Short mmCIF file of C-alpha atoms in Angstrom, two decimals:
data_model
loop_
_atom_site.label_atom_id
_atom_site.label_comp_id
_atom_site.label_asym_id
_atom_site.label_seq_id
_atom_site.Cartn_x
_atom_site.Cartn_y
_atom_site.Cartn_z
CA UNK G 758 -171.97 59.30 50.09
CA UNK G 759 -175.47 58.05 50.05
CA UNK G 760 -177.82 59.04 47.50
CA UNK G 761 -180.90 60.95 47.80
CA UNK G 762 -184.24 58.66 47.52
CA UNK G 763 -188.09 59.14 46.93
CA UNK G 764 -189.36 62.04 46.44
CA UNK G 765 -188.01 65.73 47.81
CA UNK G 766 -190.10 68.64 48.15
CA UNK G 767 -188.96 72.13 47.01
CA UNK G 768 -191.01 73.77 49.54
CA UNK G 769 -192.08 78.06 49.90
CA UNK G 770 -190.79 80.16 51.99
CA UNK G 771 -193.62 81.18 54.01
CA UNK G 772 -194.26 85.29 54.71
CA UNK G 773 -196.75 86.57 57.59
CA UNK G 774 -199.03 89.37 56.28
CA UNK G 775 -196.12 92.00 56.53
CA UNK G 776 -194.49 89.73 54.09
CA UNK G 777 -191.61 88.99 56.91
CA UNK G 778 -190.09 84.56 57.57
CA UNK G 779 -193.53 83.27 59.00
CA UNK G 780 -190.78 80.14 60.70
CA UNK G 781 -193.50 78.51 62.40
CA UNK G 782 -195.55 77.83 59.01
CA UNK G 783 -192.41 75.73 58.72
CA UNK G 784 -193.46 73.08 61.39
CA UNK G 785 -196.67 72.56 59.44
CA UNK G 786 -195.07 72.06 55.93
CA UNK G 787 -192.74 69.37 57.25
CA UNK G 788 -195.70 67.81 59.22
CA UNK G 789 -197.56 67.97 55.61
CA UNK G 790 -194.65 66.30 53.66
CA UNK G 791 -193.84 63.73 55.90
CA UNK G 792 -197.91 62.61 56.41
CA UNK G 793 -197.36 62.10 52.43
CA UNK G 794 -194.44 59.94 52.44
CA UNK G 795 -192.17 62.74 51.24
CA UNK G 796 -188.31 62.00 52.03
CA UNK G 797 -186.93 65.35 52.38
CA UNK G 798 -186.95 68.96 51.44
CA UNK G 799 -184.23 71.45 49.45
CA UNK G 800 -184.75 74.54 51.12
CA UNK G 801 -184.28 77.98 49.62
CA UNK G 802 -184.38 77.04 46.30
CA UNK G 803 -186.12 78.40 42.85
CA UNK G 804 -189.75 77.44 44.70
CA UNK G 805 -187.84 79.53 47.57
CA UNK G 806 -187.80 82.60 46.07
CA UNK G 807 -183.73 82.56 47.52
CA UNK G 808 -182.98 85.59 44.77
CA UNK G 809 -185.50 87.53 46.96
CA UNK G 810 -184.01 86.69 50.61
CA UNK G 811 -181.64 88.46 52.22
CA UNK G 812 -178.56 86.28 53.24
CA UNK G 813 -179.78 86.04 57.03
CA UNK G 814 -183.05 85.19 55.55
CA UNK G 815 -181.88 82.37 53.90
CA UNK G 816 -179.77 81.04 56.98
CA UNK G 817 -182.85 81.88 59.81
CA UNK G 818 -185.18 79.05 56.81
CA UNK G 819 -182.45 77.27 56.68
CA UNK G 820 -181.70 76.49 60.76
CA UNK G 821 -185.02 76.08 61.22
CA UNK G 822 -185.77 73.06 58.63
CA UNK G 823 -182.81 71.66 59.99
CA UNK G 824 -183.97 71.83 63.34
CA UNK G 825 -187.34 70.92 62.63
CA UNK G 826 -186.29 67.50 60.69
CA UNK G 827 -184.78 66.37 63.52
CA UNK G 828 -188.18 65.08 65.01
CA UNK G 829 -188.62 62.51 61.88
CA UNK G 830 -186.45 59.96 60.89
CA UNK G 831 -184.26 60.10 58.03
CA UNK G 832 -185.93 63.23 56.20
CA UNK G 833 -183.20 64.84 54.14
CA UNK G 834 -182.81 68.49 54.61
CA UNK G 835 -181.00 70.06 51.25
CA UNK G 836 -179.69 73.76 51.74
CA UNK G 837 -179.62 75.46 48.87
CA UNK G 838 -176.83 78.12 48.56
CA UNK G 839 -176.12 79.40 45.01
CA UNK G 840 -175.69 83.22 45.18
CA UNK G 841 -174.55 85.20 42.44
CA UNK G 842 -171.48 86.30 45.01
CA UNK G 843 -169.28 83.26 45.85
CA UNK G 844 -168.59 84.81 48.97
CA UNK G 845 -172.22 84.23 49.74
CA UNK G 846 -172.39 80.79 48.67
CA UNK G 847 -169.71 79.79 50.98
CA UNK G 848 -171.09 81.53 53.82
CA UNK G 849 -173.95 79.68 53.15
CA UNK G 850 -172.40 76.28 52.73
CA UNK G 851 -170.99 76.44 56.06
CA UNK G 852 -173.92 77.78 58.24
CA UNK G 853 -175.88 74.88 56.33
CA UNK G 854 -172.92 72.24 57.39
CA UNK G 855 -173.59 74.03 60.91
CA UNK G 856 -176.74 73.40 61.65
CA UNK G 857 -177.13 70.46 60.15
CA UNK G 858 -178.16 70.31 56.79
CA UNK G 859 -177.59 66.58 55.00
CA UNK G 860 -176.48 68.28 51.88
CA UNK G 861 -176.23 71.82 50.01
CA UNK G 862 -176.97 72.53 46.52
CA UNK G 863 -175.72 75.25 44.47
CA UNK G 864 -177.20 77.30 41.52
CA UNK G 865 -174.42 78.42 39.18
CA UNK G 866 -173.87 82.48 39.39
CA UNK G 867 -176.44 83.53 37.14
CA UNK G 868 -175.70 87.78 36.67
CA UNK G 869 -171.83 87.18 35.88
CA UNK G 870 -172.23 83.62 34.20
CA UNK G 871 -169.09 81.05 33.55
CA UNK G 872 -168.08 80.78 30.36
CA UNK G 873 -166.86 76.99 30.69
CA UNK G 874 -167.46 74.22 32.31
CA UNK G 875 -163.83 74.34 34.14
CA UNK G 876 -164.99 77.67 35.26
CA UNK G 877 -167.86 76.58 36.78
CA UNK G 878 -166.31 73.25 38.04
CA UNK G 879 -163.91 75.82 39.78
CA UNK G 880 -166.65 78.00 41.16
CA UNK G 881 -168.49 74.83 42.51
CA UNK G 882 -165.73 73.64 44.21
CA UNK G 883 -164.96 76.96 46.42
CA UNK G 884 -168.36 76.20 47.89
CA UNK G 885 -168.53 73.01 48.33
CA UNK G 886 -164.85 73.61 50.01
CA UNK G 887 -166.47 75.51 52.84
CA UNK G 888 -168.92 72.89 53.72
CA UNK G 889 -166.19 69.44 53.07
CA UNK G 890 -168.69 67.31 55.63
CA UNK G 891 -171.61 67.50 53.33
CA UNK G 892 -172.36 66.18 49.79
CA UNK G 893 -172.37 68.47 47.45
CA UNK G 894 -174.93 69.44 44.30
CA UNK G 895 -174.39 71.13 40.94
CA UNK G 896 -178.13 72.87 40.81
CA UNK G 897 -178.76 72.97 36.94
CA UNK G 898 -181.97 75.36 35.87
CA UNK G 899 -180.72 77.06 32.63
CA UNK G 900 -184.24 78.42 32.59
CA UNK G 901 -183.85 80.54 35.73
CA UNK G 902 -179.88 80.71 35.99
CA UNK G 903 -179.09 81.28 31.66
CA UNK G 904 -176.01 78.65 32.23
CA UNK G 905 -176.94 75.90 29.59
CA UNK G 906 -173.59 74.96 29.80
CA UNK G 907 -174.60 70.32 29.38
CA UNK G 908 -174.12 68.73 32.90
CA UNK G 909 -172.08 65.59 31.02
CA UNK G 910 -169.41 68.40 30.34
CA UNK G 911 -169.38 69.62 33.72
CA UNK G 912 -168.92 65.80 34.81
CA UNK G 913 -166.29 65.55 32.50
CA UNK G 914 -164.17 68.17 33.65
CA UNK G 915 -164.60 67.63 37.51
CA UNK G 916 -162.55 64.87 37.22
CA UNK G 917 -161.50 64.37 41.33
CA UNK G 918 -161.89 68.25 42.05
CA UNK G 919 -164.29 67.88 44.32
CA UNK G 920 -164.13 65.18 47.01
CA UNK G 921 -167.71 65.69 48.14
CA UNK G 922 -169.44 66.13 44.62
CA UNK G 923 -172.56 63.93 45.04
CA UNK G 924 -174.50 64.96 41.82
CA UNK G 925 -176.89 67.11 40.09
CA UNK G 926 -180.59 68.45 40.94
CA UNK G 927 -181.59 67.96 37.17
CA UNK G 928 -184.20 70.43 36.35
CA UNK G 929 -184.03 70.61 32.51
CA UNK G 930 -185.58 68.85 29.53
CA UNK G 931 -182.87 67.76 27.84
CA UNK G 932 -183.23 63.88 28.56
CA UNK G 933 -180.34 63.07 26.43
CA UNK G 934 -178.03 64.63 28.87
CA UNK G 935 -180.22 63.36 31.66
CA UNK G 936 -179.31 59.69 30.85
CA UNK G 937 -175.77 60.44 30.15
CA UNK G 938 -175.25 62.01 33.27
CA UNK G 939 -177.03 58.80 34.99
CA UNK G 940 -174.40 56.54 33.19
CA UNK G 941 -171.48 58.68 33.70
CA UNK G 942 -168.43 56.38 35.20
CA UNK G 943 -170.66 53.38 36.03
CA UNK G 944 -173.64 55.40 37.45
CA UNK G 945 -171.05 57.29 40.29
CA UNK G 946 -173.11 60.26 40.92
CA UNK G 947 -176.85 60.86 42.38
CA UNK G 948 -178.93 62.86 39.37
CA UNK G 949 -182.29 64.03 40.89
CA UNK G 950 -185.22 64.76 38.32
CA UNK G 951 -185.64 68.12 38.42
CA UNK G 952 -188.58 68.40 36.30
CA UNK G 953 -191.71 66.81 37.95
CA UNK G 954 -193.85 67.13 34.69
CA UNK G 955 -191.25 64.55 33.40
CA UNK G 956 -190.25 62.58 36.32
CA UNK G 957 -191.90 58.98 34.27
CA UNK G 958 -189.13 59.58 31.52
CA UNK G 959 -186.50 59.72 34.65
CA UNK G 960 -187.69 56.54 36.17
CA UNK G 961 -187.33 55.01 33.13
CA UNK G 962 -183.86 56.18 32.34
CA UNK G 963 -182.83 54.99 35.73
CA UNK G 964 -183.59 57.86 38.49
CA UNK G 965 -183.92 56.82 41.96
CA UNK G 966 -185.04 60.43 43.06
CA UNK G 967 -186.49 63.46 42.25
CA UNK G 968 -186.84 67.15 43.70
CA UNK G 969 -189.99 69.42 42.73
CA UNK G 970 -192.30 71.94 43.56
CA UNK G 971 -195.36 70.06 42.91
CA UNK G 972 -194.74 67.41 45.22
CA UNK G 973 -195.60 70.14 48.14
CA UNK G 974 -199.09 69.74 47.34
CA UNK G 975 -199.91 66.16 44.67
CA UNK G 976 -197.79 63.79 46.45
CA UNK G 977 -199.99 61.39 45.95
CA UNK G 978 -200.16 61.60 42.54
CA UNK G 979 -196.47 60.48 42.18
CA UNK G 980 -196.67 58.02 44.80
CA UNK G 981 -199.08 56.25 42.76
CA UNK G 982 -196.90 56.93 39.22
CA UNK G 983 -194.16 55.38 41.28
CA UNK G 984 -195.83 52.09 42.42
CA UNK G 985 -197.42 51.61 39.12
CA UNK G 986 -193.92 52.28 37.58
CA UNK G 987 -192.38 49.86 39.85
CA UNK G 988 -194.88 47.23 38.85
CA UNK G 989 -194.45 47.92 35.08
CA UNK G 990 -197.87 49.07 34.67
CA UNK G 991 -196.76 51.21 32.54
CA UNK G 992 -200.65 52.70 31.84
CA UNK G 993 -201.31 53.74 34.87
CA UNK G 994 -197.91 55.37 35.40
CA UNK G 995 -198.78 57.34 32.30
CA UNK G 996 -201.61 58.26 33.65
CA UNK G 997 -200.90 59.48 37.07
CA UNK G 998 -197.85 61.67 34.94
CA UNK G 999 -200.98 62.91 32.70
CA UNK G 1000 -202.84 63.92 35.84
CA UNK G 1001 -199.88 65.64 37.09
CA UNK G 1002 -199.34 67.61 33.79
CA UNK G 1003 -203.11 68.87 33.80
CA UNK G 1004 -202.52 70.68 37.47
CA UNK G 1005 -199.36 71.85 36.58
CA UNK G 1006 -200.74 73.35 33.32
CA UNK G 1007 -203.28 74.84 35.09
CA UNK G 1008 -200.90 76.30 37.77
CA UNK G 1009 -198.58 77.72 35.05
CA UNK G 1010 -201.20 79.43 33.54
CA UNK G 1011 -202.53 81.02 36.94
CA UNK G 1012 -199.16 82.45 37.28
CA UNK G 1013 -196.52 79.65 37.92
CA UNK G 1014 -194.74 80.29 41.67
CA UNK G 1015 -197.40 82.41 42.85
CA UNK G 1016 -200.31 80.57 41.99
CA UNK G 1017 -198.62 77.41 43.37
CA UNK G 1018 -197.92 79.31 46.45
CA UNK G 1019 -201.66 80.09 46.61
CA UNK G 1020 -202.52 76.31 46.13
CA UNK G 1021 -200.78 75.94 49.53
CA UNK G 1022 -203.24 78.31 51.25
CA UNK G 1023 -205.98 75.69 49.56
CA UNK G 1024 -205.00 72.80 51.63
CA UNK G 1025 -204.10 74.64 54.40
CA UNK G 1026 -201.32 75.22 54.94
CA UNK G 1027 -200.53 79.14 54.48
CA UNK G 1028 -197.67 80.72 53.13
CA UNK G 1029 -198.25 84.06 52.76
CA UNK G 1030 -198.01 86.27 49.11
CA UNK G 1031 -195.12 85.74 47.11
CA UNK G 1032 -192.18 88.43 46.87
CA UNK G 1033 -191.90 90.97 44.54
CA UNK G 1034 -190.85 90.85 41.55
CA UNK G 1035 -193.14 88.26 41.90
CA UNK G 1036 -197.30 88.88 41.27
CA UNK G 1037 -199.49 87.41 43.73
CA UNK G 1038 -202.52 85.64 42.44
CA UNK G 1039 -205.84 88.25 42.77
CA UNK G 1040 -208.47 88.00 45.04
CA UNK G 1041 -210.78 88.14 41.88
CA UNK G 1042 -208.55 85.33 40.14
CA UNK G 1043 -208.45 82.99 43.04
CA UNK G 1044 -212.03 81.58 42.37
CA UNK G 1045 -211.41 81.16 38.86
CA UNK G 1046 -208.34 79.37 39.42
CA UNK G 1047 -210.11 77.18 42.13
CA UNK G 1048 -212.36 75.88 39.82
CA UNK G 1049 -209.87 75.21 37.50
CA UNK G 1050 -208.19 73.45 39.60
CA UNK G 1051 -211.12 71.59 40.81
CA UNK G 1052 -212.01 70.66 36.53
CA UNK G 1053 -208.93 68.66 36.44
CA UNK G 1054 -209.53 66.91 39.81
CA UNK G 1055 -206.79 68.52 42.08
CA UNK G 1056 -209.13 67.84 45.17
CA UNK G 1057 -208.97 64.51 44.32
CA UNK G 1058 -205.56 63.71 44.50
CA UNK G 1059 -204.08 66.56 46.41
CA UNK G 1060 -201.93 66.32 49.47
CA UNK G 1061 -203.95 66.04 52.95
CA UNK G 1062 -203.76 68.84 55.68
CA UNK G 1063 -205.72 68.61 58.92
CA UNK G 1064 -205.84 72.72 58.26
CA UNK G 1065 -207.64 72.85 55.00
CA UNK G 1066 -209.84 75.53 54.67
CA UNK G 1067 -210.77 75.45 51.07
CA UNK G 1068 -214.63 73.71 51.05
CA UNK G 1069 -213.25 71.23 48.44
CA UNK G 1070 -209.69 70.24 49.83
CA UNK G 1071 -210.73 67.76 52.01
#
Protein backbone atom coordinates (compact mmCIF):
# COMPACT_ATOMS: atom_id res chain seq x y z
CA UNK A 1 0.00 0.00 0.00
CA UNK A 2 1.33 3.39 -0.68
CA UNK A 3 1.76 5.84 1.94
CA UNK A 4 0.12 9.04 2.42
CA UNK A 5 2.46 12.22 1.47
CA UNK A 6 2.53 16.09 2.06
CA UNK A 7 0.26 17.58 3.77
CA UNK A 8 -3.71 16.48 4.31
CA UNK A 9 -6.32 18.77 5.25
CA UNK A 10 -8.95 17.89 7.91
CA UNK A 11 -11.45 20.02 6.33
CA UNK A 12 -15.36 21.39 7.93
CA UNK A 13 -18.25 20.23 7.10
CA UNK A 14 -19.92 23.11 5.66
CA UNK A 15 -23.84 24.03 6.90
CA UNK A 16 -26.16 26.58 4.82
CA UNK A 17 -27.90 29.06 7.17
CA UNK A 18 -30.52 26.34 8.28
CA UNK A 19 -27.48 24.58 9.48
CA UNK A 20 -28.29 21.63 6.75
CA UNK A 21 -24.76 19.79 4.20
CA UNK A 22 -24.08 23.12 2.19
CA UNK A 23 -22.25 20.13 -0.64
CA UNK A 24 -21.43 22.71 -3.01
CA UNK A 25 -19.15 24.74 -0.40
CA UNK A 26 -17.33 21.47 -0.98
CA UNK A 27 -16.16 22.29 -4.61
CA UNK A 28 -14.61 25.48 -3.25
CA UNK A 29 -12.65 23.88 -0.30
CA UNK A 30 -11.00 21.36 -2.60
CA UNK A 31 -10.36 24.18 -5.19
CA UNK A 32 -8.73 26.08 -1.99
CA UNK A 33 -6.52 23.08 -0.91
CA UNK A 34 -5.33 22.06 -4.04
CA UNK A 35 -4.33 26.03 -5.17
CA UNK A 36 -2.08 25.50 -1.86
CA UNK A 37 -0.34 22.42 -2.73
CA UNK A 38 -2.40 20.38 -0.29
CA UNK A 39 -2.33 16.46 -1.17
CA UNK A 40 -5.54 15.32 0.12
CA UNK A 41 -8.30 15.62 2.61
CA UNK A 42 -9.75 13.09 5.63
CA UNK A 43 -13.23 13.81 5.55
CA UNK A 44 -15.61 13.61 8.47
CA UNK A 45 -13.24 13.68 10.99
CA UNK A 46 -12.76 15.55 14.60
CA UNK A 47 -12.54 19.08 12.37
CA UNK A 48 -15.83 17.29 10.85
CA UNK A 49 -17.86 17.49 13.60
CA UNK A 50 -18.73 13.41 12.46
CA UNK A 51 -20.19 12.91 16.33
CA UNK A 52 -22.77 15.53 15.17
CA UNK A 53 -23.80 13.95 11.61
CA UNK A 54 -26.25 11.70 11.09
CA UNK A 55 -24.97 8.46 9.31
CA UNK A 56 -26.43 9.61 5.79
CA UNK A 57 -24.79 12.84 6.58
CA UNK A 58 -21.61 11.48 6.79
CA UNK A 59 -21.98 9.25 3.54
CA UNK A 60 -23.84 12.36 1.28
CA UNK A 61 -19.82 14.51 2.55
CA UNK A 62 -18.34 11.65 1.96
CA UNK A 63 -19.57 10.81 -1.98
CA UNK A 64 -19.23 14.09 -2.73
CA UNK A 65 -15.32 14.65 -1.84
CA UNK A 66 -14.88 11.58 -3.57
CA UNK A 67 -16.51 12.72 -6.51
CA UNK A 68 -15.18 16.03 -6.44
CA UNK A 69 -11.31 14.75 -6.25
CA UNK A 70 -11.70 13.14 -9.20
CA UNK A 71 -11.05 16.42 -11.27
CA UNK A 72 -7.31 16.71 -9.69
CA UNK A 73 -4.72 14.37 -9.89
CA UNK A 74 -3.65 12.23 -7.19
CA UNK A 75 -5.48 14.14 -4.20
CA UNK A 76 -6.12 11.55 -1.52
CA UNK A 77 -9.59 11.42 -0.25
CA UNK A 78 -9.53 9.76 3.54
CA UNK A 79 -13.11 8.71 4.85
CA UNK A 80 -13.30 8.79 8.19
CA UNK A 81 -15.68 6.20 9.80
CA UNK A 82 -15.22 5.62 13.56
CA UNK A 83 -18.71 5.46 15.19
CA UNK A 84 -19.26 4.49 18.57
CA UNK A 85 -21.60 1.49 16.92
CA UNK A 86 -19.43 -0.94 14.88
CA UNK A 87 -22.28 -1.55 12.85
CA UNK A 88 -21.90 2.03 11.75
CA UNK A 89 -18.36 1.96 11.11
CA UNK A 90 -18.68 -0.81 8.72
CA UNK A 91 -21.46 0.67 6.93
CA UNK A 92 -19.34 3.39 6.56
CA UNK A 93 -16.23 1.61 5.44
CA UNK A 94 -17.99 0.17 2.62
CA UNK A 95 -20.01 3.17 1.17
CA UNK A 96 -16.45 4.94 1.46
CA UNK A 97 -14.77 1.79 -0.58
CA UNK A 98 -17.94 2.55 -2.91
CA UNK A 99 -17.54 5.64 -3.98
CA UNK A 100 -14.22 5.83 -4.02
CA UNK A 101 -12.48 6.88 -1.15
CA UNK A 102 -8.39 6.06 -1.25
CA UNK A 103 -8.52 5.11 2.35
CA UNK A 104 -10.80 5.14 5.65
CA UNK A 105 -9.78 5.97 9.03
CA UNK A 106 -11.32 4.93 12.15
CA UNK A 107 -11.69 6.59 15.66
CA UNK A 108 -11.76 3.92 18.36
CA UNK A 109 -15.49 3.66 20.06
CA UNK A 110 -15.24 6.32 22.43
CA UNK A 111 -18.82 5.89 24.83
CA UNK A 112 -18.15 2.00 25.42
CA UNK A 113 -14.20 2.16 25.26
CA UNK A 114 -11.81 -1.15 24.79
CA UNK A 115 -10.16 -2.15 27.54
CA UNK A 116 -7.03 -3.63 25.56
CA UNK A 117 -5.28 -3.25 22.82
CA UNK A 118 -6.44 -6.88 21.41
CA UNK A 119 -9.84 -5.50 21.89
CA UNK A 120 -9.41 -2.73 19.92
CA UNK A 121 -7.13 -4.53 17.34
CA UNK A 122 -10.36 -6.76 17.08
CA UNK A 123 -12.76 -3.89 16.74
CA UNK A 124 -10.46 -2.29 14.01
CA UNK A 125 -10.36 -5.14 12.06
CA UNK A 126 -14.36 -5.70 11.67
CA UNK A 127 -14.16 -2.38 9.87
CA UNK A 128 -11.53 -2.44 8.00
CA UNK A 129 -13.05 -6.08 6.95
CA UNK A 130 -15.95 -4.37 5.23
CA UNK A 131 -13.89 -2.12 3.15
CA UNK A 132 -10.70 -5.08 2.26
CA UNK A 133 -9.83 -2.77 -1.09
CA UNK A 134 -8.78 0.18 0.91
CA UNK A 135 -5.93 0.88 3.42
CA UNK A 136 -6.88 1.08 6.54
CA UNK A 137 -6.14 3.74 9.67
CA UNK A 138 -6.12 3.35 13.46
CA UNK A 139 -7.38 7.21 14.21
CA UNK A 140 -5.65 7.88 17.67
CA UNK A 141 -7.09 11.27 19.58
CA UNK A 142 -7.17 10.18 23.28
CA UNK A 143 -8.15 13.78 23.79
CA UNK A 144 -11.50 13.51 21.99
CA UNK A 145 -12.01 9.56 22.01
CA UNK A 146 -10.56 8.86 26.15
CA UNK A 147 -8.67 5.59 24.57
CA UNK A 148 -4.97 6.35 25.61
CA UNK A 149 -4.43 2.94 25.14
CA UNK A 150 -0.06 3.62 23.34
CA UNK A 151 -0.31 2.99 19.50
CA UNK A 152 3.22 0.76 19.81
CA UNK A 153 0.89 -1.70 21.82
CA UNK A 154 -1.75 -1.68 19.38
CA UNK A 155 1.10 -2.42 16.68
CA UNK A 156 2.24 -5.04 18.72
CA UNK A 157 -0.74 -6.98 18.99
CA UNK A 158 -2.01 -6.63 15.31
CA UNK A 159 0.45 -8.86 14.38
CA UNK A 160 -1.06 -9.99 10.55
CA UNK A 161 -4.82 -9.33 11.67
CA UNK A 162 -5.39 -6.99 9.39
CA UNK A 163 -4.25 -7.38 5.77
CA UNK A 164 -5.02 -3.78 4.85
CA UNK A 165 -3.68 -1.98 8.10
CA UNK A 166 -1.74 0.97 6.59
CA UNK A 167 -1.06 3.01 9.83
CA UNK A 168 -2.03 5.57 12.26
CA UNK A 169 -3.38 9.34 11.96
CA UNK A 170 -1.15 10.34 15.04
CA UNK A 171 -2.81 13.13 16.79
CA UNK A 172 -1.21 13.01 20.29
CA UNK A 173 1.80 14.47 22.06
CA UNK A 174 3.40 11.71 23.17
CA UNK A 175 6.52 11.78 20.74
CA UNK A 176 8.05 8.86 22.38
CA UNK A 177 5.41 6.64 21.03
CA UNK A 178 5.38 8.71 17.87
CA UNK A 179 8.94 7.55 16.95
CA UNK A 180 8.40 4.08 18.06
CA UNK A 181 5.54 3.64 16.04
CA UNK A 182 7.69 5.17 12.96
CA UNK A 183 10.37 2.40 13.63
CA UNK A 184 8.07 -0.37 14.29
CA UNK A 185 9.24 -3.59 12.03
CA UNK A 186 11.65 -1.58 9.82
CA UNK A 187 9.37 1.52 9.37
CA UNK A 188 6.24 -0.96 7.82
CA UNK A 189 3.44 1.30 8.54
CA UNK A 190 2.45 5.05 7.36
CA UNK A 191 2.19 7.31 10.86
CA UNK A 192 0.65 10.72 9.90
CA UNK A 193 1.35 13.72 12.40
CA UNK A 194 -1.64 14.38 13.84
CA UNK A 195 -0.74 17.36 15.71
CA UNK A 196 0.10 20.34 13.40
CA UNK A 197 1.43 22.54 16.34
CA UNK A 198 4.17 19.77 16.42
CA UNK A 199 4.51 18.61 12.96
CA UNK A 200 8.74 20.01 13.06
CA UNK A 201 9.31 17.33 15.89
CA UNK A 202 7.59 14.68 13.29
CA UNK A 203 9.77 15.62 10.43
CA UNK A 204 12.51 15.19 12.44
CA UNK A 205 11.63 11.82 13.83
CA UNK A 206 11.06 10.67 10.31
CA UNK A 207 7.30 11.61 9.15
CA UNK A 208 6.64 11.82 5.57
CA UNK A 209 3.00 13.18 6.22
CA UNK A 210 0.78 14.85 8.26
CA UNK A 211 -3.14 15.46 8.65
CA UNK A 212 -4.52 18.77 10.42
CA UNK A 213 -7.00 21.24 10.75
CA UNK A 214 -4.86 24.16 10.33
CA UNK A 215 -3.61 23.33 7.09
CA UNK A 216 -7.32 24.36 5.71
CA UNK A 217 -6.39 27.81 6.10
CA UNK A 218 -1.95 28.41 6.78
CA UNK A 219 -0.79 26.11 4.21
CA UNK A 220 1.69 28.13 3.46
CA UNK A 221 3.09 28.35 6.57
CA UNK A 222 4.03 24.60 6.53
CA UNK A 223 5.01 24.60 3.07
CA UNK A 224 7.66 26.89 3.97
CA UNK A 225 8.57 24.81 7.52
CA UNK A 226 8.82 21.95 5.09
CA UNK A 227 11.31 23.36 2.49
CA UNK A 228 13.35 24.95 5.14
CA UNK A 229 13.27 21.52 6.96
CA UNK A 230 14.27 19.79 3.90
CA UNK A 231 17.20 22.11 3.47
CA UNK A 232 18.31 21.76 7.15
CA UNK A 233 17.68 25.26 7.90
CA UNK A 234 16.70 24.33 10.82
CA UNK A 235 15.92 28.33 11.97
CA UNK A 236 13.65 29.03 9.73
CA UNK A 237 11.76 25.74 10.14
CA UNK A 238 11.49 26.79 13.76
CA UNK A 239 10.22 29.66 12.87
CA UNK A 240 7.53 29.00 10.42
CA UNK A 241 6.39 26.14 13.44
CA UNK A 242 6.51 29.37 15.88
CA UNK A 243 4.28 31.27 13.47
CA UNK A 244 2.01 28.42 13.27
CA UNK A 245 1.74 28.06 17.13
CA UNK A 246 0.85 31.91 17.54
CA UNK A 247 -2.49 31.41 15.14
CA UNK A 248 -3.29 28.35 16.60
CA UNK A 249 -3.04 29.87 20.12
CA UNK A 250 -5.03 32.49 19.13
CA UNK A 251 -7.69 30.19 17.52
CA UNK A 252 -7.84 28.01 20.69
CA UNK A 253 -8.50 30.76 22.70
CA UNK A 254 -11.39 32.16 20.35
CA UNK A 255 -13.02 28.90 20.86
CA UNK A 256 -10.98 26.06 19.11
CA UNK A 257 -13.38 24.29 16.15
CA UNK A 258 -15.65 27.08 15.97
CA UNK A 259 -13.45 29.86 15.76
CA UNK A 260 -11.39 27.94 13.16
CA UNK A 261 -14.53 27.34 11.32
CA UNK A 262 -15.08 31.13 11.38
CA UNK A 263 -11.46 31.72 10.04
CA UNK A 264 -12.80 29.92 6.92
CA UNK A 265 -15.55 32.53 6.39
CA UNK A 266 -12.28 35.09 6.57
CA UNK A 267 -10.74 33.88 3.44
CA UNK A 268 -13.70 33.09 1.86
CA UNK A 269 -14.62 30.35 1.77
CA UNK A 270 -17.93 29.85 4.01
CA UNK A 271 -18.87 27.12 6.05
CA UNK A 272 -21.62 27.94 7.89
CA UNK A 273 -21.92 27.90 12.16
CA UNK A 274 -20.70 25.00 13.81
CA UNK A 275 -23.14 22.26 15.38
CA UNK A 276 -24.33 22.19 18.62
CA UNK A 277 -22.91 21.17 21.27
CA UNK A 278 -20.64 23.26 19.68
CA UNK A 279 -20.65 27.46 20.34
CA UNK A 280 -20.36 29.52 17.39
CA UNK A 281 -18.02 32.42 17.59
CA UNK A 282 -20.29 35.92 18.36
CA UNK A 283 -20.97 38.50 16.12
CA UNK A 284 -19.49 40.84 18.89
CA UNK A 285 -16.34 38.44 19.24
CA UNK A 286 -15.61 38.14 15.60
CA UNK A 287 -13.83 41.62 15.39
CA UNK A 288 -11.88 41.01 18.34
CA UNK A 289 -10.74 37.81 17.15
CA UNK A 290 -9.94 39.39 13.67
CA UNK A 291 -7.60 41.57 15.03
CA UNK A 292 -6.07 39.06 16.88
CA UNK A 293 -5.59 37.24 14.28
CA UNK A 294 -4.32 40.02 12.23
CA UNK A 295 -1.48 40.88 15.57
CA UNK A 296 0.15 37.67 14.86
CA UNK A 297 0.19 38.11 11.03
CA UNK A 298 -2.44 35.47 9.88
CA UNK A 299 -3.13 37.72 6.72
CA UNK A 300 0.20 37.33 5.95
CA UNK A 301 0.63 33.87 5.58
CA UNK A 302 -2.86 32.58 5.25
CA UNK A 303 -4.19 30.39 2.52
CA UNK A 304 -5.42 32.35 -0.79
CA UNK A 305 -9.17 32.32 -1.92
CA UNK A 306 -10.34 34.23 -4.98
CA UNK A 307 -13.67 34.65 -2.52
CA UNK A 308 -12.18 36.49 0.36
CA UNK A 309 -14.27 38.87 1.79
CA UNK A 310 -12.49 39.84 4.91
CA UNK A 311 -10.72 43.56 3.96
CA UNK A 312 -7.40 42.04 5.21
CA UNK A 313 -7.37 38.40 3.66
CA UNK A 314 -6.11 39.24 0.55
Amino acid sequence: MQKLKGLIAAPFTAFDADGELNLPAIDKQIELLTGNQISGALVNGTTGECGSLTLDERMTVAERWCAAARAFDDFAVVAHVGHSCLKDSRTLAAHAQKVGATAVAALPPYYFKPASAEILVEHCRLIAEAAPGLPFYYYHIPSISGVAIPVINILRALGDKIPNFAGVKFTYEDLYDFGLCLEFENRRYDILCGRDESLLPGLALGATGAVGSTYNYIAPVYRELIEAFAANDLAAAQAAQEKSRQIISVMVNFGGIPAAKTIMRMIGIDCGQVRLPLAAVSDAKFAEFEKALAAVGFFDVCSRSTNASAPNAV
